[in-house]
Amino acid sequence: MASRRIEDLHPDLQPLCTAFLRQCHAAGMDPLITCTYRDGAEQDALYAQGRTRPGPRVTNARAGQSAHNFTLGGKPAARAFDVVPLINGKATWDAAHPHWQQMGRIGEQLGLNWYGRPTARFREFPHFELAKGGA
Ligand SMILES: [Zn+2]
């Protein structure tokens, strides 16, 4: 099972994630964290999707290559979290919904690397990652 726990994020990312959620709530949004840490087996299963298994391709990262797989001293310390906006309690995956852009702006203002930005190499709207160089 992928973790949704903020405690499974890198120590540098935990306060940024908390601030992100707080600011989204203050802006009238209701974001749901769908993934923080993901282990290698789960990453490989996700990689297989759209390749050797049905479904859309959702990642270019194999086990150990994703920021979600990062560990510190053998403990989960994901360098990224995935989030989806809830509208009336339901996850809204349509990237055209304005909440995605609003969430992206909040994340970027916190210094996070948002993969939904137009210049991202592989666009992945739910994905917010700790900028390189941060520990
Ligand atoms: Zn992600």
PDB file of C-alpha atoms and ligand atoms in Angstrom:
ATOM      1  CA  MET A   1       0.000   0.000   0.000  1.00  0.00           C
ATOM      2  CA  ALA A   2       1.221   3.455  -0.845  1.00  0.00           C
ATOM      3  CA  SER A   3       1.440   5.665   2.193  1.00  0.00           C
ATOM      4  CA  ARG A   4      -0.578   8.849   2.608  1.00  0.00           C
ATOM      5  CA  ARG A   5       1.159   9.785   5.839  1.00  0.00           C
ATOM      6  CA  ILE A   6       2.919  13.137   6.021  1.00  0.00           C
ATOM      7  CA  GLU A   7       5.342  11.460   8.471  1.00  0.00           C
ATOM      8  CA  ASP A   8       6.588   9.325   5.557  1.00  0.00           C
ATOM      9  CA  LEU A   9       7.815  12.428   3.718  1.00  0.00           C
ATOM     10  CA  HIS A  10      11.396  13.706   3.813  1.00  0.00           C
ATOM     11  CA  PRO A  11      11.879  15.879   6.939  1.00  0.00           C
ATOM     12  CA  ASP A  12      12.391  18.933   4.698  1.00  0.00           C
ATOM     13  CA  LEU A  13       9.163  18.268   2.842  1.00  0.00           C
ATOM     14  CA  GLN A  14       6.894  17.649   5.852  1.00  0.00           C
ATOM     15  CA  PRO A  15       6.546  21.327   6.885  1.00  0.00           C
ATOM     16  CA  LEU A  16       6.112  22.366   3.230  1.00  0.00           C
ATOM     17  CA  CYS A  17       3.349  19.822   2.754  1.00  0.00           C
ATOM     18  CA  THR A  18       1.617  20.988   5.935  1.00  0.00           C
ATOM     19  CA  ALA A  19       1.861  24.620   4.774  1.00  0.00           C
ATOM     20  CA  PHE A  20       0.589  23.604   1.335  1.00  0.00           C
ATOM     21  CA  LEU A  21      -2.502  21.945   2.820  1.00  0.00           C
ATOM     22  CA  ARG A  22      -3.131  24.875   5.147  1.00  0.00           C
ATOM     23  CA  GLN A  23      -2.907  27.427   2.316  1.00  0.00           C
ATOM     24  CA  CYS A  24      -5.127  25.342   0.040  1.00  0.00           C
ATOM     25  CA  HIS A  25      -7.749  25.135   2.779  1.00  0.00           C
ATOM     26  CA  ALA A  26      -7.477  28.891   3.365  1.00  0.00           C
ATOM     27  CA  ALA A  27      -8.116  29.408  -0.367  1.00  0.00           C
ATOM     28  CA  GLY A  28     -11.305  27.359  -0.118  1.00  0.00           C
ATOM     29  CA  MET A  29      -9.929  24.141  -1.584  1.00  0.00           C
ATOM     30  CA  ASP A  30     -10.070  20.627  -0.211  1.00  0.00           C
ATOM     31  CA  PRO A  31      -6.937  18.741  -1.310  1.00  0.00           C
ATOM     32  CA  LEU A  32      -6.536  15.018  -0.591  1.00  0.00           C
ATOM     33  CA  ILE A  33      -3.054  13.514  -0.337  1.00  0.00           C
ATOM     34  CA  THR A  34      -3.201  10.301  -2.377  1.00  0.00           C
ATOM     35  CA  CYS A  35       0.427   9.219  -2.006  1.00  0.00           C
ATOM     36  CA  THR A  36       3.537  10.136  -0.080  1.00  0.00           C
ATOM     37  CA  TYR A  37       5.857   7.091   0.143  1.00  0.00           C
ATOM     38  CA  ARG A  38       5.652   4.195  -2.287  1.00  0.00           C
ATOM     39  CA  ASP A  39       7.840   1.077  -2.007  1.00  0.00           C
ATOM     40  CA  GLY A  40       9.755  -0.520  -4.877  1.00  0.00           C
ATOM     41  CA  ALA A  41       7.239  -3.255  -5.653  1.00  0.00           C
ATOM     42  CA  GLU A  42       4.456  -0.739  -5.904  1.00  0.00           C
ATOM     43  CA  GLN A  43       6.558   1.537  -8.098  1.00  0.00           C
ATOM     44  CA  ASP A  44       7.270  -1.337 -10.508  1.00  0.00           C
ATOM     45  CA  ALA A  45       3.561  -2.197 -10.645  1.00  0.00           C
ATOM     46  CA  LEU A  46       2.818   1.417 -11.528  1.00  0.00           C
ATOM     47  CA  TYR A  47       5.577   1.431 -14.167  1.00  0.00           C
ATOM     48  CA  ALA A  48       4.045  -1.676 -15.778  1.00  0.00           C
ATOM     49  CA  GLN A  49       0.725   0.127 -16.217  1.00  0.00           C
ATOM     50  CA  GLY A  50       0.412   1.210 -19.846  1.00  0.00           C
ATOM     51  CA  ARG A  51       3.348  -1.014 -20.810  1.00  0.00           C
ATOM     52  CA  THR A  52       2.871  -4.680 -19.916  1.00  0.00           C
ATOM     53  CA  ARG A  53      -0.410  -4.066 -18.117  1.00  0.00           C
ATOM     54  CA  PRO A  54      -3.566  -2.219 -19.154  1.00  0.00           C
ATOM     55  CA  GLY A  55      -4.257   1.395 -18.295  1.00  0.00           C
ATOM     56  CA  PRO A  56      -2.711   4.750 -19.079  1.00  0.00           C
ATOM     57  CA  ARG A  57       0.993   5.375 -18.504  1.00  0.00           C
ATOM     58  CA  VAL A  58       1.299   7.308 -15.273  1.00  0.00           C
ATOM     59  CA  THR A  59       5.027   7.240 -14.579  1.00  0.00           C
ATOM     60  CA  ASN A  60       8.412   6.954 -16.261  1.00  0.00           C
ATOM     61  CA  ALA A  61      10.111   5.857 -13.051  1.00  0.00           C
ATOM     62  CA  ARG A  62      11.018   2.298 -12.082  1.00  0.00           C
ATOM     63  CA  ALA A  63      11.587   1.135  -8.499  1.00  0.00           C
ATOM     64  CA  GLY A  64      14.097   3.399  -6.770  1.00  0.00           C
ATOM     65  CA  GLN A  65      13.905   6.083  -9.469  1.00  0.00           C
ATOM     66  CA  SER A  66      10.849   7.937  -8.190  1.00  0.00           C
ATOM     67  CA  ALA A  67      10.974  10.687  -5.593  1.00  0.00           C
ATOM     68  CA  HIS A  68       8.223   8.699  -3.858  1.00  0.00           C
ATOM     69  CA  ASN A  69      10.670   5.802  -3.225  1.00  0.00           C
ATOM     70  CA  PHE A  70      13.254   7.837  -1.286  1.00  0.00           C
ATOM     71  CA  THR A  71      14.392   6.593   2.130  1.00  0.00           C
ATOM     72  CA  LEU A  72      16.645   7.996   4.847  1.00  0.00           C
ATOM     73  CA  GLY A  73      18.364   5.523   7.150  1.00  0.00           C
ATOM     74  CA  GLY A  74      16.077   2.774   5.880  1.00  0.00           C
ATOM     75  CA  LYS A  75      12.925   4.722   6.720  1.00  0.00           C
ATOM     76  CA  PRO A  76      10.405   6.204   4.264  1.00  0.00           C
ATOM     77  CA  ALA A  77      11.393   9.786   3.400  1.00  0.00           C
ATOM     78  CA  ALA A  78       9.552  10.519   0.160  1.00  0.00           C
ATOM     79  CA  ARG A  79      10.706  13.613  -1.684  1.00  0.00           C
ATOM     80  CA  ALA A  80       7.281  14.076  -3.314  1.00  0.00           C
ATOM     81  CA  PHE A  81       3.595  13.889  -2.559  1.00  0.00           C
ATOM     82  CA  ASP A  82       0.601  13.450  -4.869  1.00  0.00           C
ATOM     83  CA  VAL A  83      -2.598  15.333  -4.237  1.00  0.00           C
ATOM     84  CA  VAL A  84      -6.025  15.639  -5.842  1.00  0.00           C
ATOM     85  CA  PRO A  85      -8.615  18.357  -5.236  1.00  0.00           C
ATOM     86  CA  LEU A  86     -11.912  17.207  -3.788  1.00  0.00           C
ATOM     87  CA  ILE A  87     -15.030  18.940  -5.053  1.00  0.00           C
ATOM     88  CA  ASN A  88     -18.022  18.226  -2.812  1.00  0.00           C
ATOM     89  CA  GLY A  89     -16.004  15.368  -1.391  1.00  0.00           C
ATOM     90  CA  LYS A  90     -15.179  13.753  -4.751  1.00  0.00           C
ATOM     91  CA  ALA A  91     -11.723  13.528  -6.355  1.00  0.00           C
ATOM     92  CA  THR A  92     -11.565  15.711  -9.462  1.00  0.00           C
ATOM     93  CA  TRP A  93      -8.960  14.357 -11.917  1.00  0.00           C
ATOM     94  CA  ASP A  94      -9.940  16.711 -14.762  1.00  0.00           C
ATOM     95  CA  ALA A  95      -6.799  18.840 -15.112  1.00  0.00           C
ATOM     96  CA  ALA A  96      -8.877  21.651 -16.612  1.00  0.00           C
ATOM     97  CA  HIS A  97     -10.514  22.290 -13.243  1.00  0.00           C
ATOM     98  CA  PRO A  98      -9.187  25.643 -11.890  1.00  0.00           C
ATOM     99  CA  HIS A  99      -8.270  24.127  -8.527  1.00  0.00           C
ATOM    100  CA  TRP A 100      -5.304  22.383 -10.178  1.00  0.00           C
ATOM    101  CA  GLN A 101      -3.773  25.671 -11.267  1.00  0.00           C
ATOM    102  CA  GLN A 102      -4.508  27.227  -7.882  1.00  0.00           C
ATOM    103  CA  MET A 103      -2.873  24.306  -6.082  1.00  0.00           C
ATOM    104  CA  GLY A 104       0.077  24.478  -8.467  1.00  0.00           C
ATOM    105  CA  ARG A 105       0.617  28.154  -7.725  1.00  0.00           C
ATOM    106  CA  ILE A 106       0.523  27.557  -3.975  1.00  0.00           C
ATOM    107  CA  GLY A 107       3.036  24.719  -4.297  1.00  0.00           C
ATOM    108  CA  GLU A 108       5.373  26.727  -6.486  1.00  0.00           C
ATOM    109  CA  GLN A 109       5.229  29.686  -4.106  1.00  0.00           C
ATOM    110  CA  LEU A 110       6.431  27.288  -1.404  1.00  0.00           C
ATOM    111  CA  GLY A 111       9.374  26.392  -3.643  1.00  0.00           C
ATOM    112  CA  LEU A 112       8.067  22.973  -4.644  1.00  0.00           C
ATOM    113  CA  ASN A 113       8.638  21.526  -8.079  1.00  0.00           C
ATOM    114  CA  TRP A 114       5.146  21.078  -9.527  1.00  0.00           C
ATOM    115  CA  TYR A 115       4.985  18.598 -12.404  1.00  0.00           C
ATOM    116  CA  GLY A 116       1.752  20.115 -13.700  1.00  0.00           C
ATOM    117  CA  ARG A 117       3.566  23.245 -14.868  1.00  0.00           C
ATOM    118  CA  PRO A 118       3.541  23.690 -18.670  1.00  0.00           C
ATOM    119  CA  THR A 119       7.335  23.276 -18.914  1.00  0.00           C
ATOM    120  CA  ALA A 120       7.480  19.970 -17.003  1.00  0.00           C
ATOM    121  CA  ARG A 121       9.179  17.175 -18.973  1.00  0.00           C
ATOM    122  CA  PHE A 122       6.538  14.632 -17.992  1.00  0.00           C
ATOM    123  CA  ARG A 123       3.340  16.366 -16.949  1.00  0.00           C
ATOM    124  CA  GLU A 124       1.833  14.896 -13.841  1.00  0.00           C
ATOM    125  CA  PHE A 125      -0.610  17.328 -12.263  1.00  0.00           C
ATOM    126  CA  PRO A 126      -0.916  15.668  -8.807  1.00  0.00           C
ATOM    127  CA  HIS A 127       2.868  15.544  -8.230  1.00  0.00           C
ATOM    128  CA  PHE A 128       4.699  18.061  -6.001  1.00  0.00           C
ATOM    129  CA  GLU A 129       8.373  17.406  -5.385  1.00  0.00           C
ATOM    130  CA  LEU A 130      11.058  18.777  -3.102  1.00  0.00           C
ATOM    131  CA  ALA A 131      13.415  20.934  -5.175  1.00  0.00           C
ATOM    132  CA  LYS A 132      16.857  19.456  -5.858  1.00  0.00           C
ATOM    133  CA  GLY A 133      19.520  20.673  -3.493  1.00  0.00           C
ATOM    134  CA  GLY A 134      17.222  20.481  -0.469  1.00  0.00           C
ATOM    135  CA  ALA A 135      19.125  17.938   1.671  1.00  0.00           C
TER     136      ALA A 135
HETATM  137 ZN    ZN B   1       3.942  11.708  -7.655  1.00  0.00          ZN
END
